[in-house]
XYZ file of C-alpha atoms in Angstrom:
763
model
C -22.622 30.170 -31.556
C -19.875 27.750 -30.539
C -17.344 27.157 -27.916
C -14.008 27.869 -28.354
C -12.997 24.693 -26.559
C -9.010 25.222 -28.669
C -7.809 26.263 -25.431
C -8.730 23.091 -23.384
C -8.836 20.691 -25.571
C -4.877 20.859 -25.909
C -3.754 19.979 -22.122
C -5.841 17.213 -22.018
C -4.037 13.965 -22.430
C -4.204 11.357 -24.624
C -6.364 7.580 -24.090
C -3.404 5.857 -24.098
C -1.130 7.816 -21.045
C -0.788 6.997 -18.117
C -1.458 9.545 -15.563
C -0.235 10.843 -12.552
C -1.811 12.034 -9.151
C -0.561 15.443 -9.060
C -2.591 15.763 -12.592
C -6.294 14.828 -11.406
C -6.712 17.941 -9.451
C -5.802 20.135 -12.149
C -7.554 18.573 -14.283
C -10.943 19.396 -11.966
C -9.643 22.871 -11.893
C -9.765 22.999 -15.091
C -13.006 21.808 -15.073
C -14.481 24.052 -13.201
C -13.303 26.889 -14.891
C -13.933 25.958 -17.951
C -18.089 25.346 -16.922
C -17.521 28.763 -15.342
C -16.912 30.211 -18.655
C -20.126 28.160 -19.970
C -17.403 25.908 -22.045
C -19.402 22.626 -20.574
C -18.082 20.495 -23.145
C -14.390 20.912 -22.408
C -15.165 20.704 -19.059
C -16.817 17.630 -18.933
C -14.079 15.825 -21.426
C -11.700 17.107 -18.271
C -14.407 15.403 -16.014
C -14.011 12.525 -18.049
C -10.393 12.225 -17.644
C -10.109 13.440 -13.936
C -12.493 10.041 -13.257
C -10.565 7.283 -15.456
C -6.722 8.678 -13.782
C -8.636 8.039 -10.191
C -10.377 4.943 -11.277
C -7.366 3.548 -12.237
C -5.293 4.551 -9.227
C -7.994 2.918 -7.201
C -8.189 6.423 -4.146
C -11.334 6.752 -2.893
C -10.496 10.473 -2.670
C -9.621 11.018 -5.784
C -12.144 9.581 -6.840
C -14.958 11.793 -4.012
C -12.766 14.807 -6.130
C -14.310 13.575 -9.297
C -17.731 13.226 -8.374
C -17.596 16.579 -6.188
C -16.492 18.995 -8.788
C -18.916 16.842 -11.616
C -21.655 18.174 -9.959
C -20.562 21.574 -9.405
C -20.204 20.952 -13.651
C -23.964 20.130 -13.521
C -25.069 22.598 -11.337
C -23.614 24.861 -13.793
C -25.461 23.384 -16.719
C -28.793 22.936 -14.462
C -28.944 19.539 -14.644
C -30.120 19.535 -10.542
C -30.808 16.101 -10.023
C -27.937 14.578 -11.940
C -25.685 17.602 -9.408
C -27.546 16.589 -6.570
C -26.854 12.451 -6.879
C -22.928 13.995 -7.746
C -23.081 15.559 -5.134
C -24.010 13.182 -2.433
C -21.680 10.149 -3.290
C -18.709 12.891 -3.030
C -20.073 12.818 0.539
C -20.848 10.047 2.129
C -16.503 9.292 1.009
C -16.042 12.639 2.667
C -17.766 12.004 5.801
C -16.167 8.180 5.853
C -12.621 10.110 6.031
C -13.648 12.276 8.241
C -12.927 15.568 6.130
C -13.993 18.468 7.750
C -14.037 21.277 4.595
C -14.601 18.518 2.275
C -18.243 18.209 4.067
C -19.239 21.481 5.011
C -18.585 22.961 0.822
C -20.517 19.404 -0.421
C -23.590 20.462 1.928
C -23.004 24.116 1.101
C -23.531 23.071 -2.400
C -26.369 20.841 -1.985
C -28.175 23.882 0.089
C -28.313 25.498 -2.907
C -29.171 22.485 -5.386
C -32.302 21.307 -2.648
C -33.049 25.046 -2.348
C -33.484 25.166 -6.285
C -35.662 22.584 -6.217
C -37.877 23.995 -4.071
C -36.586 21.077 -0.981
C -36.242 24.068 1.692
C -36.487 21.837 4.639
C -33.831 19.753 3.204
C -32.069 22.761 2.171
C -32.392 24.261 5.565
C -31.013 20.397 7.511
C -27.958 20.325 4.677
C -26.564 24.026 6.026
C -27.048 23.614 9.305
C -25.060 20.712 9.213
C -22.444 22.360 7.236
C -23.143 25.284 9.649
C -21.659 23.331 12.995
C -18.746 21.785 10.724
C -17.709 25.722 9.926
C -18.141 26.282 13.883
C -16.632 22.543 15.178
C -13.536 23.010 12.756
C -13.390 26.128 12.936
C -12.873 27.774 10.269
C -14.108 31.365 9.624
C -14.715 30.946 6.225
C -16.996 27.940 5.988
C -18.884 29.013 9.156
C -19.211 32.730 7.304
C -20.999 30.635 3.765
C -23.257 28.555 5.670
C -24.353 31.451 7.591
C -25.503 32.917 4.440
C -27.078 29.942 3.084
C -28.888 29.605 5.277
C -30.244 33.187 5.112
C -31.148 32.363 1.013
C -33.449 29.509 2.691
C -35.172 31.305 5.299
C -35.491 34.457 2.961
C -37.122 32.126 0.694
C -39.711 30.091 2.934
C -40.450 34.495 4.407
C -39.138 34.176 7.345
C -37.650 37.475 7.278
C -36.400 37.996 10.789
C -34.114 34.723 10.789
C -32.947 35.755 6.996
C -31.026 38.838 8.132
C -29.872 37.526 11.723
C -27.487 35.200 9.094
C -27.131 37.411 6.330
C -25.791 39.901 9.861
C -23.614 37.761 11.405
C -21.798 36.021 8.322
C -20.831 39.709 7.067
C -19.528 40.947 11.365
C -17.818 37.000 11.314
C -16.188 38.510 7.387
C -15.634 41.509 8.782
C -13.815 40.504 11.811
C -11.584 37.581 10.001
C -11.230 40.341 6.742
C -13.049 37.939 4.074
C -13.755 40.489 2.096
C -15.044 38.297 -0.769
C -17.214 36.785 1.471
C -17.860 40.717 2.727
C -19.331 41.840 -0.154
C -21.463 38.620 -0.374
C -23.293 39.013 2.679
C -23.789 42.784 1.611
C -25.124 41.631 -1.345
C -27.457 39.301 0.487
C -28.315 42.223 2.907
C -29.309 43.824 -0.048
C -31.750 41.452 -1.961
C -33.462 41.465 1.633
C -33.598 45.052 2.151
C -34.772 45.713 -1.442
C -37.663 42.510 -0.676
C -38.943 44.868 2.250
C -39.047 47.814 0.114
C -36.167 49.627 2.188
C -34.631 50.232 -1.351
C -31.847 53.180 -0.247
C -30.385 50.557 2.069
C -30.766 48.193 -0.643
C -28.810 50.370 -3.278
C -25.807 51.058 0.536
C -25.083 47.429 0.759
C -24.982 46.888 -3.175
C -22.808 50.011 -3.401
C -20.671 48.963 -0.888
C -20.321 44.894 -2.261
C -19.257 46.402 -4.949
C -16.922 49.113 -3.665
C -15.266 45.517 -1.930
C -15.466 43.458 -5.655
C -13.361 46.418 -7.390
C -10.400 47.210 -4.832
C -9.980 43.020 -4.789
C -10.516 42.916 -8.310
C -13.587 40.735 -9.006
C -14.721 41.640 -12.603
C -17.976 39.093 -12.280
C -18.899 40.095 -8.690
C -18.601 43.524 -9.848
C -21.204 43.181 -12.905
C -23.694 41.243 -10.263
C -23.637 44.006 -8.631
C -24.246 47.170 -11.178
C -27.058 44.691 -12.821
C -28.274 45.011 -7.888
C -28.347 48.539 -8.020
C -29.923 48.564 -11.563
C -32.226 46.974 -10.289
C -33.480 49.400 -7.209
C -33.263 51.987 -10.042
C -35.577 50.165 -11.810
C -37.604 49.460 -8.819
C -38.005 53.219 -8.524
C -38.817 54.220 -11.894
C -35.393 55.618 -12.732
C -35.662 54.062 -16.242
C -32.381 55.524 -17.315
C -30.372 55.054 -14.383
C -31.495 51.250 -14.540
C -30.527 51.121 -18.591
C -26.876 52.663 -17.829
C -26.300 49.948 -14.941
C -27.182 47.536 -16.975
C -25.471 48.423 -19.599
C -21.813 48.796 -17.458
C -22.907 44.920 -16.011
C -23.969 44.083 -19.790
C -19.989 45.156 -20.668
C -18.253 44.049 -17.989
C -19.591 40.390 -18.606
C -18.742 40.559 -22.296
C -15.093 41.718 -21.242
C -14.581 38.508 -18.744
C -16.628 35.883 -21.358
C -19.294 35.428 -18.771
C -22.354 34.352 -21.518
C -24.584 34.132 -18.611
C -24.210 37.169 -17.053
C -24.277 38.457 -20.468
C -27.509 36.380 -20.739
C -29.286 37.861 -17.812
C -28.129 41.611 -18.264
C -29.852 40.954 -22.159
C -32.774 40.187 -20.090
C -33.152 43.069 -17.595
C -32.160 45.710 -20.284
C -35.213 44.088 -21.470
C -37.668 45.243 -18.842
C -36.182 48.237 -19.248
C -37.291 48.838 -23.496
C -40.553 47.084 -22.607
C -41.698 49.910 -19.403
C -40.000 53.039 -22.099
C -42.907 51.065 -24.959
C -39.290 50.548 -26.732
C -40.911 46.711 -27.897
C -38.650 46.221 -30.812
C -35.107 46.758 -28.529
C -37.060 44.704 -25.989
C -37.990 41.790 -27.975
C -34.505 41.843 -29.131
C -33.030 42.183 -26.263
C -34.998 39.187 -24.291
C -34.126 37.391 -27.505
C -30.246 37.271 -27.090
C -30.781 36.459 -23.477
C -32.181 33.503 -24.835
C -29.768 32.664 -27.585
C -27.144 32.660 -25.111
C -28.601 30.165 -22.874
C -29.717 27.934 -25.509
C -26.882 28.091 -26.454
C -24.685 27.537 -23.122
C -27.336 24.508 -22.466
C -29.100 26.180 -19.764
C -32.427 24.932 -19.352
C -33.588 27.033 -16.355
C -32.314 29.914 -18.540
C -34.080 29.136 -21.591
C -36.880 28.599 -20.048
C -36.751 32.042 -18.369
C -35.606 33.929 -21.293
C -38.870 32.356 -23.657
C -41.241 33.279 -20.668
C -39.656 37.276 -20.973
C -40.475 36.902 -24.537
C -43.782 35.014 -24.141
C -44.747 37.961 -21.831
C -44.092 40.013 -24.842
C -45.799 38.863 -26.678
C -48.570 39.098 -24.110
C -48.763 42.653 -23.197
C -49.184 42.900 -27.885
C -51.878 40.278 -27.666
C -50.598 37.871 -29.835
C -51.994 35.554 -26.853
C -51.247 32.191 -29.702
C -47.430 33.396 -29.642
C -47.410 34.214 -25.976
C -49.113 30.458 -24.943
C -45.654 28.846 -27.258
C -43.574 30.143 -25.185
C -45.030 29.847 -21.932
C -45.256 26.694 -23.003
C -42.525 25.687 -23.726
C -41.096 27.365 -20.780
C -43.147 25.336 -18.725
C -41.689 22.020 -19.986
C -38.517 22.937 -19.793
C -39.329 24.236 -16.219
C -40.960 20.301 -15.462
C -37.970 18.515 -17.332
C -35.558 19.941 -14.659
C -38.207 19.985 -11.984
C -37.865 23.402 -11.096
C -40.955 23.951 -9.221
C -40.611 28.123 -8.886
C -40.173 28.041 -12.367
C -42.729 25.625 -13.542
C -45.668 27.598 -10.704
C -44.427 30.708 -12.905
C -45.296 29.956 -15.609
C -48.569 28.442 -15.451
C -49.435 31.528 -13.347
C -48.524 33.183 -16.962
C -50.708 30.826 -18.903
C -53.025 31.121 -16.617
C -53.021 34.834 -17.936
C -54.133 33.574 -20.913
C -56.979 31.451 -20.326
C -58.700 35.171 -18.584
C -57.763 37.227 -21.452
C -59.205 34.148 -23.689
C -62.685 34.198 -21.383
C -61.689 30.624 -19.821
C -62.343 31.305 -16.450
C -62.358 27.406 -15.197
C -59.404 27.314 -17.151
C -57.563 29.908 -15.769
C -58.906 29.635 -12.668
C -56.834 25.370 -12.513
C -53.613 26.780 -13.282
C -53.754 29.668 -10.780
C -54.974 26.497 -8.200
C -51.983 24.763 -9.540
C -49.263 27.287 -8.967
C -50.612 28.682 -5.886
C -50.130 24.879 -4.967
C -46.589 24.622 -6.043
C -45.642 28.002 -4.284
C -47.448 25.925 -1.234
C -45.400 22.936 -1.671
C -41.955 24.900 -1.671
C -43.226 27.543 1.369
C -42.638 30.844 -1.339
C -44.412 33.082 0.210
C -43.886 35.888 -2.698
C -45.226 33.040 -5.018
C -48.548 32.353 -3.410
C -48.801 35.813 -2.969
C -48.288 36.202 -6.622
C -51.031 33.347 -7.290
C -53.381 34.629 -4.877
C -53.451 38.087 -6.679
C -54.191 36.183 -9.971
C -57.357 34.572 -8.094
C -58.563 37.441 -6.587
C -58.077 40.062 -9.792
C -59.693 36.540 -12.061
C -63.088 37.315 -8.760
C -62.877 40.753 -9.227
C -62.702 40.867 -12.665
C -66.058 37.671 -12.909
C -67.843 40.551 -10.223
C -67.602 38.259 -7.593
C -66.153 41.351 -4.925
C -66.343 39.422 -1.990
C -63.920 35.877 -3.113
C -61.895 38.807 -4.726
C -61.635 40.622 -1.266
C -60.639 37.670 0.348
C -57.939 36.821 -1.758
C -56.352 39.942 -1.177
C -56.099 40.343 1.823
C -54.563 36.089 1.838
C -52.186 38.119 -0.622
C -51.277 41.038 0.973
C -50.732 38.676 4.794
C -48.540 37.185 2.708
C -46.404 39.855 1.288
C -45.913 41.226 5.143
C -45.066 37.489 5.951
C -42.227 37.756 3.319
C -40.909 41.593 4.369
C -42.204 42.699 0.927
C -43.342 46.196 0.663
C -43.340 46.995 -2.605
C -46.598 43.370 -2.838
C -48.132 44.489 0.252
C -48.839 48.519 -0.709
C -50.610 46.650 -4.498
C -52.460 44.279 -2.565
C -53.821 47.971 -0.536
C -54.745 49.046 -3.442
C -56.542 46.317 -4.996
C -58.341 45.860 -2.044
C -59.111 50.292 -2.375
C -60.927 49.100 -6.133
C -62.753 45.700 -4.040
C -64.586 48.512 -1.362
C -64.840 51.024 -4.389
C -67.660 48.652 -6.340
C -68.876 47.446 -2.914
C -70.035 50.483 -2.757
C -67.570 51.054 0.825
C -66.469 55.583 -0.446
C -64.084 55.811 3.086
C -63.004 52.333 3.167
C -61.861 52.577 -0.601
C -60.335 56.257 0.011
C -58.547 54.789 3.056
C -56.813 51.945 1.801
C -56.134 53.485 -1.657
C -54.264 56.289 0.903
C -52.342 53.400 2.817
C -51.335 52.329 -0.266
C -49.596 55.915 -1.232
C -48.914 56.870 1.654
C -45.830 53.034 1.736
C -45.166 53.447 -1.875
C -44.016 57.282 -0.723
C -41.808 55.659 1.947
C -39.807 52.971 -0.183
C -39.398 55.500 -2.616
C -41.582 52.891 -5.434
C -42.212 56.578 -7.856
C -43.729 53.782 -10.503
C -46.165 53.174 -7.731
C -47.222 56.223 -6.474
C -48.197 56.950 -10.069
C -50.086 54.119 -9.818
C -51.903 55.048 -6.633
C -52.860 58.273 -7.469
C -54.003 57.150 -10.617
C -56.367 55.080 -8.652
C -57.581 57.753 -5.613
C -57.914 59.714 -9.639
C -60.077 57.394 -10.666
C -62.587 57.227 -6.563
C -62.330 60.862 -6.540
C -64.193 60.681 -10.940
C -66.892 57.876 -8.733
C -68.051 60.400 -6.669
C -68.384 62.420 -9.307
C -65.288 65.422 -7.332
C -63.612 66.092 -10.549
C -62.002 68.216 -9.789
C -60.171 66.597 -7.135
C -59.475 63.195 -9.951
C -58.371 65.743 -12.377
C -55.173 66.918 -10.409
C -54.921 63.242 -9.054
C -54.430 62.310 -13.085
C -52.161 65.297 -14.001
C -49.811 64.187 -10.970
C -49.752 60.773 -11.933
C -49.115 62.299 -15.581
C -46.098 63.912 -14.109
C -44.680 61.023 -12.437
C -44.769 58.941 -15.214
C -43.520 61.013 -17.635
C -40.326 62.023 -15.771
C -40.111 57.812 -15.116
C -39.959 57.128 -19.281
C -43.036 55.209 -18.248
C -44.998 54.340 -21.034
C -47.753 52.340 -20.325
C -48.333 54.212 -17.132
C -49.006 58.180 -19.606
C -51.345 56.321 -21.925
C -53.471 55.256 -18.955
C -52.874 59.090 -17.587
C -54.272 60.272 -20.884
C -56.832 58.301 -21.055
C -57.743 59.054 -17.809
C -57.241 62.948 -17.737
C -60.156 62.398 -20.790
C -62.623 61.019 -19.163
C -62.708 63.121 -16.810
C -62.731 66.155 -19.942
C -65.934 64.099 -21.092
C -67.576 64.316 -17.164
C -67.113 68.189 -17.694
C -67.630 68.599 -20.770
C -65.249 69.988 -22.302
C -65.451 68.135 -25.376
C -62.311 69.382 -27.308
C -60.502 68.892 -23.929
C -61.564 64.822 -24.108
C -60.419 64.548 -27.656
C -56.708 65.847 -27.393
C -56.212 64.189 -24.758
C -58.195 60.825 -26.270
C -56.278 60.814 -28.886
C -52.648 61.196 -27.417
C -53.327 58.272 -25.282
C -54.107 56.447 -28.685
C -50.709 56.963 -29.944
C -49.159 55.644 -26.882
C -51.587 52.199 -27.166
C -49.823 52.645 -30.621
C -46.353 53.202 -29.479
C -46.791 49.491 -27.122
C -47.805 48.230 -30.512
C -50.803 46.918 -27.200
C -53.818 46.261 -29.141
C -56.230 45.801 -26.540
C -55.014 49.048 -25.183
C -55.248 50.779 -28.842
C -58.885 49.282 -29.259
C -60.298 50.758 -25.903
C -58.967 53.745 -26.737
C -60.982 53.700 -29.749
C -64.139 53.067 -28.078
C -63.232 56.107 -25.093
C -62.925 58.288 -28.762
C -65.860 56.461 -30.157
C -67.961 56.971 -27.252
C -66.957 61.107 -27.650
C -68.087 61.760 -31.380
C -70.789 59.819 -30.813
C -71.445 62.525 -28.243
C -71.229 65.353 -30.871
C -72.797 63.668 -32.796
C -70.464 62.181 -35.391
C -71.782 59.172 -35.509
C -69.808 58.379 -38.926
C -66.551 58.891 -37.575
C -68.256 56.679 -33.987
C -68.659 53.688 -35.881
C -65.379 54.042 -37.950
C -63.963 53.778 -34.708
C -65.753 50.954 -33.239
C -65.617 49.054 -36.070
C -61.597 49.058 -36.520
C -61.638 48.838 -32.610
C -63.754 45.721 -33.135
C -61.870 43.745 -35.936
C -58.725 44.171 -33.820
C -60.545 42.393 -30.868
C -61.990 39.876 -32.923
C -58.116 39.032 -33.776
C -57.260 38.915 -30.261
C -59.977 36.871 -29.078
C -60.885 38.949 -26.071
C -64.802 37.982 -24.950
C -64.816 41.053 -22.626
C -63.616 43.836 -24.974
C -65.848 42.300 -28.107
C -69.190 42.565 -25.589
C -68.317 46.180 -24.769
C -67.436 46.767 -28.717
C -70.265 45.087 -30.234
C -72.738 47.360 -27.296
C -71.318 50.650 -28.191
C -71.750 49.893 -32.110
C -75.192 49.378 -31.581
C -75.598 52.087 -29.587
C -74.170 54.289 -32.972
C -76.589 51.563 -35.029
C -79.043 52.557 -32.653
C -78.082 57.185 -32.969
C -78.071 56.275 -36.358
C -81.364 54.744 -36.974
C -81.000 51.362 -38.048
C -82.054 48.974 -35.397
C -81.643 46.428 -37.160
C -78.516 46.593 -36.758
C -77.800 47.361 -33.672
C -80.580 43.897 -32.876
C -77.460 42.151 -34.783
C -75.218 43.538 -32.244
C -76.922 43.343 -29.085
C -77.836 39.854 -30.026
C -74.119 38.638 -30.851
C -72.906 40.017 -27.833
C -75.815 38.290 -25.687
C -75.188 35.211 -27.240
C -70.810 36.134 -25.712
C -72.617 36.774 -22.708
C -73.881 34.041 -22.536
C -71.924 31.443 -23.490
C -68.677 32.964 -21.319
C -71.225 32.022 -18.262
C -71.650 29.045 -19.442
C -69.072 27.893 -18.892
C -68.000 28.696 -15.255
C -68.628 26.059 -13.090
C -69.387 27.308 -9.869
C -72.173 28.939 -8.483
C -70.384 31.708 -6.652
C -68.996 32.523 -10.596
C -72.412 32.262 -11.857
C -74.291 34.827 -9.172
C -71.379 37.263 -10.181
C -71.209 37.651 -13.779
C -74.027 39.034 -14.697
C -72.430 42.449 -12.604
C -72.795 45.879 -13.659
C -72.830 46.673 -17.440
C -73.366 43.100 -18.636
C -77.110 42.969 -17.234
C -77.744 46.643 -19.178
C -77.074 45.637 -21.908
C -80.340 42.889 -21.681
C -82.282 46.576 -21.052
C -81.233 48.630 -24.200
C -82.664 44.841 -26.249
C -85.690 44.434 -24.557
C -86.214 48.425 -25.307
C -85.395 47.982 -28.704
C -87.318 44.709 -29.267
C -90.659 46.566 -27.826
C -90.407 50.112 -29.228
C -88.251 49.321 -32.366
C -88.849 46.112 -33.607
C -92.613 45.663 -32.533
C -91.544 42.311 -30.728
C -92.787 41.855 -27.507
C -93.060 38.118 -27.270
C -88.500 38.163 -28.066
C -88.408 41.003 -25.936
C -90.460 38.837 -22.850
C -88.417 36.402 -23.413
C -84.567 38.769 -22.784
C -86.351 40.965 -19.863
C -86.959 37.367 -17.983
C -83.442 35.585 -19.024
C -81.854 38.939 -17.240
C -84.203 38.716 -14.290
C -84.499 35.159 -13.731
C -79.722 34.578 -14.570
C -78.789 35.515 -11.302
C -81.884 33.786 -8.981
C -81.586 30.707 -11.307
C -77.730 30.026 -10.773
C -78.239 29.860 -7.120
C -80.771 26.833 -7.223
C -80.280 23.164 -5.580
C -80.274 21.672 -8.965
C -80.607 18.199 -7.349
C -83.120 19.475 -5.797
C -84.893 19.111 -8.690
C -88.246 16.540 -9.004
C -88.265 14.938 -12.745
C -91.527 15.889 -14.553
C -93.493 12.332 -14.507
C -93.565 12.437 -18.121
C -89.976 12.273 -18.499
C -89.038 9.470 -20.734
C -87.057 7.474 -17.862
C -83.898 5.725 -19.692
C -83.096 9.560 -21.241
C -83.235 10.996 -17.676
C -80.957 8.246 -16.669
C -77.941 8.954 -19.560
C -78.904 13.020 -18.948
C -78.192 12.425 -15.175
C -75.288 10.006 -16.435
C -73.725 12.198 -18.455
C -73.578 14.901 -16.509
C -72.037 13.059 -13.750
C -69.284 12.378 -16.544
C -69.378 16.365 -16.953
C -68.360 16.300 -13.153
C -65.391 13.814 -13.490
C -63.862 15.370 -16.808
C -63.319 18.313 -14.531
C -62.469 17.174 -11.816
C -59.566 14.893 -13.786
C -58.743 18.914 -15.894
C -57.628 20.363 -12.276
C -55.279 18.006 -11.671
C -53.855 16.536 -15.367
C -50.180 17.414 -15.516
C -49.480 17.936 -18.717
C -50.521 19.710 -21.760
C -51.399 16.880 -24.037
C -53.259 15.818 -21.060
C -55.241 18.762 -20.602
C -55.944 18.854 -24.733
C -57.573 15.629 -24.713
C -59.933 15.785 -21.877
C -60.706 19.086 -22.909
C -61.576 17.539 -26.079
C -63.700 14.711 -24.080
C -65.256 16.729 -22.166
C -66.326 19.201 -24.870
C -67.836 15.790 -26.584
C -69.669 15.247 -23.583
C -71.185 18.869 -23.161
C -72.364 18.278 -26.995
C -74.232 14.981 -25.792
C -75.755 16.161 -22.748
C -77.232 19.352 -24.903
C -78.580 16.761 -27.448
C -80.320 14.928 -24.276
C -81.836 18.087 -22.893
C -83.053 19.061 -25.880
C -84.953 15.549 -27.105
C -85.814 15.805 -22.622
C -87.707 19.961 -23.224
C -90.095 17.453 -25.778
C -91.888 17.012 -22.241
C -90.824 18.679 -19.464
C -89.135 22.025 -20.679
C -89.101 23.781 -17.277
C -86.780 21.539 -15.659
C -84.697 21.650 -18.750
C -84.353 25.768 -18.845
C -83.543 25.496 -15.274
C -80.883 22.779 -16.201
C -79.655 25.097 -18.373
C -79.938 28.183 -16.451
C -82.628 29.744 -19.137
C -86.354 30.888 -19.280
C -88.975 29.948 -20.429
C -90.407 31.971 -23.258
C -93.923 33.405 -23.630
C -95.859 31.129 -25.318
C -93.848 27.858 -23.107
C -94.941 30.110 -20.134
C -98.486 30.363 -21.556
C -98.789 26.722 -22.345
C -98.009 25.898 -18.856
C -100.684 27.958 -17.289
C -103.164 26.697 -19.465
C -106.229 25.208 -18.099
C -105.581 21.256 -18.805
């Protein structure tokens, strides 16, 4: 898609013409107009002509105007650093000639630029200076703009009270002086604040009042923005049809006024609706339309967001390689223009990919880096999001106390930012942790608090999620009737909202309840409906998980062939996904099916592979607390199944003993202080020195990996770590000859039957 610059080009003077001073303001106004329509090439041509004219005339004020408008155009293009530089050059001249209005306009732009770059202190400083000019002149419009800009900075910093005071003061000034456009903008900002606080009714009221003003004064571009904002409220409330309608209306208006950036934003929002509805092709197409527009316009910030949106679709479909490619490119673009919030967002997305692949160290590295960036720019919501990611990572590892602490910190950040939707989500996460800790009373209380909060703010999707969580807790404590009622209520809500993903989860939960009550036919029907929804969503992970549930049901009723068929299909999907946790579950389930069929050799193969995956995942864990929690739950029971199979069915007592000892000693060995180990007297000194040197090198490389700034650096360090680890294992193989107990503790692995007999034998 190419821009039609002809309408602008015909008004440009030829290079050989002389310039009149009166022509320069016209050129600058046309540059701004062209930029707003995405005609950046034409805008820069106008700027070049205007600057040349100002230089010929030697007029410093007009040259400063050129810098100012250049800053506006570069801001539209996402070239924020260049924009800041241009604005500062203009500001210096305006301050010298004591032009208060121009100075205030420059400062207002600098507030938004520094805010976008995450430089909130500088943004606030510029905003306060602009406010002083507005009150000194006096100029009500400048004062109102300065207050609104300051409010946005305070909002980003999480200071809700100051933000609300600033927006309300701006609105009051605009009402008093009948500045209708400014009033509409103030109402939108107040609506944004109410939205973040979870007061969706107040948010919608402000957006709709802004729309009425913009419609009265005839500003269609702002009308489209207002419609999009109302659509966001509908989306948050779970009213997807209404959200879709508002986003489509906004799209039509943006297209009518040829606002291509607004059009791209509308396409992105429609993509979110389609994704929630399970309309994956339409979601993908919408995100691609947005990305194409951003690329055509030459807007790297928008392009980064578009790539990130497409990445989330591919991630949900289990296409991790595609998702990673999109997140990496989005991260590269964000770094190129120094958009700190976008850099942090994509680091968090990348961390989720590493977590899905079972690489805990890399996942934590990404989440930690994202959290550090959000702390740097003072974004309370960003901090909360990454703390939540870290909490979920610890929860999946079984480190419940650490998970609880992260979720509590996330809750405090959301509370500081006044973000009720986030608070409710954190309460639900804390409740799940307390469930696993066995504190049923506290778990019930937190689930119920989350539900009450979501009811208060009118968040229907959140209410459905809370009901599903409550149903899960009732199921765990054996209250199956209550569990069934909660899951049915959640299903009713999700169906009314058109949320296919939620519906799939509710149907799966109802299948489990029916299975537990012995109603196997109903369990099968629910399970098959859940599988159909997962297939509609094109979620391979969800599809495989539901296949495993149906396989367990088939196994219960004695239909082992059907169970095996489902498990084989699920394992094929999971191997493609490279999801180690889910593969362990699938192999363990198929091992049970093989055992039931009497094919114990194949069962042994599946159990052995599953345990090998567990050991490999655990070997990548660096922190002691990660290792200590990793084997909690189902992973530990797998060792027991293997021991039983080896002892009773395969008659291999020595191997059975080895697996039993591995299971019992793992957590204890992880907590031993390796530094207290005493080298064996027969150990070769040179090998011991080489072992310690290589171990130190791996620790140094791990530290370098944590601070690596580019993907290329991370890949290079990871490759060097792999070589060092291979060398380390070779050294330990050599040391094992003279000091097997030292090596096995280093590897967190117990001695086998024969090694113990040898050690205990008299000299």
